[in-house]
PDB file of C-alpha atoms in Angstrom:
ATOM      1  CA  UNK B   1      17.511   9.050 -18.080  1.00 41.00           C
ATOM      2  CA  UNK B   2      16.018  11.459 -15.658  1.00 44.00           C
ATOM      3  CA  UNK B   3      17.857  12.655 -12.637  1.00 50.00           C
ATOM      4  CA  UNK B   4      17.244  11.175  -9.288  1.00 52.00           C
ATOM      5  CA  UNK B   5      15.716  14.065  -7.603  1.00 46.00           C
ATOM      6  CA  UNK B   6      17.692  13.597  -4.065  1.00 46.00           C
ATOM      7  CA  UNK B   7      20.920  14.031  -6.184  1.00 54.00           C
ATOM      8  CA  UNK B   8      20.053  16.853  -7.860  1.00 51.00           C
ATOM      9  CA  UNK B   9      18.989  18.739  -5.345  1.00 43.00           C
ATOM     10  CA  UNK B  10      22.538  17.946  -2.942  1.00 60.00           C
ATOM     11  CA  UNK B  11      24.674  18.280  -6.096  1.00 63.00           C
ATOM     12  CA  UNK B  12      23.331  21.322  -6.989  1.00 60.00           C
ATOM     13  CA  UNK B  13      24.085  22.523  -3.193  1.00 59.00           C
ATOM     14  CA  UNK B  14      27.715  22.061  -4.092  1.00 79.00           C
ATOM     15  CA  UNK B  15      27.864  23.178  -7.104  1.00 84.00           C
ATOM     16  CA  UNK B  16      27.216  20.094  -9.351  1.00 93.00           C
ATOM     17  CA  UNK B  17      25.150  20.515 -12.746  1.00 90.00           C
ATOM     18  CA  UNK B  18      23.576  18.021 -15.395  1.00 90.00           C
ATOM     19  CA  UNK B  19      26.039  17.773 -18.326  1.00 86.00           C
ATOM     20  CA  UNK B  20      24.465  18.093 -21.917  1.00 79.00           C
ATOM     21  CA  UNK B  21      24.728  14.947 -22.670  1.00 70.00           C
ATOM     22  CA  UNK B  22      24.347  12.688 -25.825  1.00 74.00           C
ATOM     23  CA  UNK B  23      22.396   8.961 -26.501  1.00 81.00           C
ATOM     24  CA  UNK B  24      25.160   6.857 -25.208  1.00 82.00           C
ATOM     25  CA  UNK B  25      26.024   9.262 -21.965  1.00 80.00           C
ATOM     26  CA  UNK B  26      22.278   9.169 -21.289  1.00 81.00           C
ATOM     27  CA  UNK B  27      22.914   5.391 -21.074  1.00 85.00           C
ATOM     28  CA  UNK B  28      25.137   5.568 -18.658  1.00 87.00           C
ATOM     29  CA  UNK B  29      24.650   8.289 -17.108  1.00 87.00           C
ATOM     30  CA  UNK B  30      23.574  11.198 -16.103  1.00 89.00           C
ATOM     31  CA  UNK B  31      26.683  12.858 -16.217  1.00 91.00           C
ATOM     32  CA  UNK B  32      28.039  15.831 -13.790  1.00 95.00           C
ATOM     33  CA  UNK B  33      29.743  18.464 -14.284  1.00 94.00           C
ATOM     34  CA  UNK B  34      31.396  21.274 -11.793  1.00 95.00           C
ATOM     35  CA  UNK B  35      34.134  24.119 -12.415  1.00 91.00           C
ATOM     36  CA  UNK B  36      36.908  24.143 -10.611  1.00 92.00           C
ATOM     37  CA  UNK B  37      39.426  26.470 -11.084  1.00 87.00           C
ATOM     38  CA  UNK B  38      40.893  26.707 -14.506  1.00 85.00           C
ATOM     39  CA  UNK B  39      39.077  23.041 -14.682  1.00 88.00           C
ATOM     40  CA  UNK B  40      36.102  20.838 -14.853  1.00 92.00           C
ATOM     41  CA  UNK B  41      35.263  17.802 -12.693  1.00 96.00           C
ATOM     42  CA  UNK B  42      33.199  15.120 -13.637  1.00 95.00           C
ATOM     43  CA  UNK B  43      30.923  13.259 -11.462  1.00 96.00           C
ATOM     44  CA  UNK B  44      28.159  10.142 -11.896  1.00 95.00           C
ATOM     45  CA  UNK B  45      25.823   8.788  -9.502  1.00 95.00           C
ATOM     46  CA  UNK B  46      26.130   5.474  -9.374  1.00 96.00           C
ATOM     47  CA  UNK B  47      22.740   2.946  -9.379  1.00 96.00           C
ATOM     48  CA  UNK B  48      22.557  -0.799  -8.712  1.00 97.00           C
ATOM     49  CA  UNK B  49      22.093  -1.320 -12.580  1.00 96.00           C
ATOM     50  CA  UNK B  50      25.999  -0.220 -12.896  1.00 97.00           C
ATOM     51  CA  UNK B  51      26.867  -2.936 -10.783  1.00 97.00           C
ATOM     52  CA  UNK B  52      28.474  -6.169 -12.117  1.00 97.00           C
ATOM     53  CA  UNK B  53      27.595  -9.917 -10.979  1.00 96.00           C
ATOM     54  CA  UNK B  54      29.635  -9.070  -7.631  1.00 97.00           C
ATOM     55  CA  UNK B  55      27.617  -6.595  -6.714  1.00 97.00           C
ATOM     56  CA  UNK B  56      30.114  -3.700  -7.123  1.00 98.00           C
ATOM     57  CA  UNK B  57      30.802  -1.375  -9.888  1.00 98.00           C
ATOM     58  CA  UNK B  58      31.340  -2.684 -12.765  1.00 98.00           C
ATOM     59  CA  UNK B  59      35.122  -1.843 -14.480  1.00 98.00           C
ATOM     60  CA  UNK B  60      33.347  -0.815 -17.745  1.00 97.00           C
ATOM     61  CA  UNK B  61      31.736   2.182 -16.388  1.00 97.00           C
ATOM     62  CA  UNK B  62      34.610   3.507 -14.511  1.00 98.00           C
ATOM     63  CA  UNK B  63      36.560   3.239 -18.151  1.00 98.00           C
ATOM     64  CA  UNK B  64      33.899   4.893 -19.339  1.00 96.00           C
ATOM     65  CA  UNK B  65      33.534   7.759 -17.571  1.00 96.00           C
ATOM     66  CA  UNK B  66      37.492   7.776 -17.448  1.00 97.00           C
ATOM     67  CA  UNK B  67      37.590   7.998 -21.288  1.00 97.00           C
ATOM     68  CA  UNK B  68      34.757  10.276 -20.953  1.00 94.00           C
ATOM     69  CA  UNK B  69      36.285  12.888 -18.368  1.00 95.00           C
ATOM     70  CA  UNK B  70      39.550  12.866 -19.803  1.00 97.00           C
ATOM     71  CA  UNK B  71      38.285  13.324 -23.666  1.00 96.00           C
ATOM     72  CA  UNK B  72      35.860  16.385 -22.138  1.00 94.00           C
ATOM     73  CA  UNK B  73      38.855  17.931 -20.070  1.00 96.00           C
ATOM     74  CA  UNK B  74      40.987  17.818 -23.768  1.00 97.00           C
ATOM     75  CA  UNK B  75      38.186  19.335 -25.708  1.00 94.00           C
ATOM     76  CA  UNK B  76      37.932  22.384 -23.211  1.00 93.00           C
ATOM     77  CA  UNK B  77      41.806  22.873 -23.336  1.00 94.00           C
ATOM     78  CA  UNK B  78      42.218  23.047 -27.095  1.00 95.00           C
ATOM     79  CA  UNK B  79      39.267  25.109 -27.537  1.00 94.00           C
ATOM     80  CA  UNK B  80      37.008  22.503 -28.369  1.00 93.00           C
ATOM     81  CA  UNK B  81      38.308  21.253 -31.359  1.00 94.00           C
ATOM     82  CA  UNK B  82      37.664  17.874 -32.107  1.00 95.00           C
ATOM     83  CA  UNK B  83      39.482  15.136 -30.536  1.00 97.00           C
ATOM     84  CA  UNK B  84      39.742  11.261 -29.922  1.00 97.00           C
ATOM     85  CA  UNK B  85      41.256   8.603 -27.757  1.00 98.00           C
ATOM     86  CA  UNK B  86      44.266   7.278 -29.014  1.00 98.00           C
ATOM     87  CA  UNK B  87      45.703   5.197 -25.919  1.00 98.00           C
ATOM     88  CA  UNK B  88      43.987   5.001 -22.972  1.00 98.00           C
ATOM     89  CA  UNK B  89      45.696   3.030 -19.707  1.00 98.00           C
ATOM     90  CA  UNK B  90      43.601   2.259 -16.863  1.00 98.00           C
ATOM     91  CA  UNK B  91      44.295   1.198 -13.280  1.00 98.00           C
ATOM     92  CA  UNK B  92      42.305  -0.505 -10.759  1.00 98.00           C
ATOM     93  CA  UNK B  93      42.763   1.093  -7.357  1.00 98.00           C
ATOM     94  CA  UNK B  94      39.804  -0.003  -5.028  1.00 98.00           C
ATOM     95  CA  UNK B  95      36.307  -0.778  -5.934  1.00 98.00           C
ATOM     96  CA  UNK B  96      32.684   1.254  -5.501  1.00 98.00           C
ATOM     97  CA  UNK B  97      29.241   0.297  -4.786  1.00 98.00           C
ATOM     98  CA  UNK B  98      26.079   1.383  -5.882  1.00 97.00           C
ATOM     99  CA  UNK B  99      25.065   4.466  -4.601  1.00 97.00           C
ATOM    100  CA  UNK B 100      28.740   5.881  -4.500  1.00 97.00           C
ATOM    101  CA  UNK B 101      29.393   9.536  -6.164  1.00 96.00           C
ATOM    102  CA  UNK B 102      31.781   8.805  -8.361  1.00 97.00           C
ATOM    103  CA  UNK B 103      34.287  12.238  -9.133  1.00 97.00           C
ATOM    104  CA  UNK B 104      36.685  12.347 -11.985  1.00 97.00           C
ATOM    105  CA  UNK B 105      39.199  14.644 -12.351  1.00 97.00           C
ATOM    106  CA  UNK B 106      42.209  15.419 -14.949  1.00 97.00           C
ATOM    107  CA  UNK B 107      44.997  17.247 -15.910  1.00 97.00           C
ATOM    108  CA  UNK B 108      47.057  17.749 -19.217  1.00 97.00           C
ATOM    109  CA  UNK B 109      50.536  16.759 -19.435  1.00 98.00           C
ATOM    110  CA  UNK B 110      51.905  17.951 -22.457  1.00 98.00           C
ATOM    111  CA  UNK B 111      50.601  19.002 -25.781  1.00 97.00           C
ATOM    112  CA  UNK B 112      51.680  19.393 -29.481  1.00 96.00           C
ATOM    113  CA  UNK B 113      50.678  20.066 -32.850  1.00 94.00           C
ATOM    114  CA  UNK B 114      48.397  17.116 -33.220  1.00 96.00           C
ATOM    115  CA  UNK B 115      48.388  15.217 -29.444  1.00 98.00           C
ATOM    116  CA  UNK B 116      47.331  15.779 -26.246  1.00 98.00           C
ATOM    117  CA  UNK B 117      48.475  13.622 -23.133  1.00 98.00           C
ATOM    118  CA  UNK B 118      46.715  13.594 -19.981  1.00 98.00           C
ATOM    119  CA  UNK B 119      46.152  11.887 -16.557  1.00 98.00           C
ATOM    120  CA  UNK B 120      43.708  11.466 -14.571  1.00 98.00           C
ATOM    121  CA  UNK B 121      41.615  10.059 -11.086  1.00 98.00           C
ATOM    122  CA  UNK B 122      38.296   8.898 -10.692  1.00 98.00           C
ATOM    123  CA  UNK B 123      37.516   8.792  -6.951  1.00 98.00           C
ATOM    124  CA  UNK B 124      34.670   8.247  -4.167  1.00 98.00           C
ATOM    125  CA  UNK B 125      35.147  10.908  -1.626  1.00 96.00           C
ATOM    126  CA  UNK B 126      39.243  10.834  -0.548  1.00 97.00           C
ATOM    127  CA  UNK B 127      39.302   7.132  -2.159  1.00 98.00           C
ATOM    128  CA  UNK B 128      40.975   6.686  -5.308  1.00 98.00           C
ATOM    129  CA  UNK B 129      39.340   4.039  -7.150  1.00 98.00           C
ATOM    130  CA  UNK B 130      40.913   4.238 -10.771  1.00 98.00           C
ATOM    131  CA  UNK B 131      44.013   6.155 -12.182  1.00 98.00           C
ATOM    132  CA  UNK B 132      43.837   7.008 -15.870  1.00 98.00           C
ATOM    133  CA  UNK B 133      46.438   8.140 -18.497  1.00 98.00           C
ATOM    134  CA  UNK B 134      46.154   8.365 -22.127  1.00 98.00           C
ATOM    135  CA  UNK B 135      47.241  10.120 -25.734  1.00 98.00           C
ATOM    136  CA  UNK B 136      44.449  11.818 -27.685  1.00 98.00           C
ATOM    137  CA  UNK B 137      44.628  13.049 -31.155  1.00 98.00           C
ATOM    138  CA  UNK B 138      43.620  16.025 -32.316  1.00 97.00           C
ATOM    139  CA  UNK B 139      41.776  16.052 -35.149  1.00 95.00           C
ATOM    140  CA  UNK B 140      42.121  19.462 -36.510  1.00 75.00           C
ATOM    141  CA  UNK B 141      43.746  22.794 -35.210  1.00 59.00           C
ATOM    142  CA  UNK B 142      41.946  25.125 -37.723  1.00 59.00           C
ATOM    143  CA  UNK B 143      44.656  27.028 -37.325  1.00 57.00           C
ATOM    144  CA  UNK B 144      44.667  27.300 -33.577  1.00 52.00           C
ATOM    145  CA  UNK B 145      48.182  29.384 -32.618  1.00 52.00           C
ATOM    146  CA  UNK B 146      48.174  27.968 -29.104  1.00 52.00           C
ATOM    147  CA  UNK B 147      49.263  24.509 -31.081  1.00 47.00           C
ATOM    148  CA  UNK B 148      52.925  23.920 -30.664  1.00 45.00           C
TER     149      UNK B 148
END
């Protein structure tokens, strides 16, 4: 799915970029992407076609890009070794509309060997509108010595 053109042109004013994304994110998506820090945030534009018969965002997509952002901010912090949702717990905070920005960010918890636990936010603007936390499994450490 191609860009709108008004959002790429702000994000890119604060520092947003297109993702590389994949069949199903292109679905959904375009997704965002933006360092910051030692981190990445995630970010989608929201469209009246995400909406759900109530007119606001449907809770599918913000799992999605929950699972999404979360399973993206695990693969940079093992070194991009294959991972995949184990548990993933979701919480309702407040709704968004069409046209919101929608920014997720995460952070790791704890890791080991073969596990990686995480939380994380997805927001519009200050406005929480979904808290996240979840276990995913590591698939293989090819003998990655930052594995506990």
């Amino acid at each position: 799915m191609p860009a709108d053109p008004a959002m790429a042109s702000g994000a890119a004013a604060t520092g947003w970029r297109l993702a590389q994304g994949n069949e199903f994110l292109d679905l959904v998506g375009p997704l965002w992407v933006r360092r910051e820090g030692e981190g990445w945030a995630y970010g989608l534009q929201t469209k009246p076609h995400h909406a759900n018969g109530r007119g606001i965002i449907h809770g599918g997509l913000l799992v999605t890009l929950a699972d999404n952002a979360l399973g993206m901010t695990v693969w940079e912090r093992i070194g991009r070794l294959p991972a995949v949702t184990m548990q993933l717990n979701t919480h309702f905070l407040a709704s968004a509309e069409p046209g919101d920005f929608i920014e997720a960010r995460a952070e790791i918890l704890r890791r080991t060997r073969s596990v990686v636990f995480i939380r994380g936010v997805l927001s519009v603007g200050d406005r929480a509108v979904l808290a996240a936390d979840g276990i995913w499994k590591i698939l293989s450490t090819r003998g990655d010595p930052a594995a506990e």
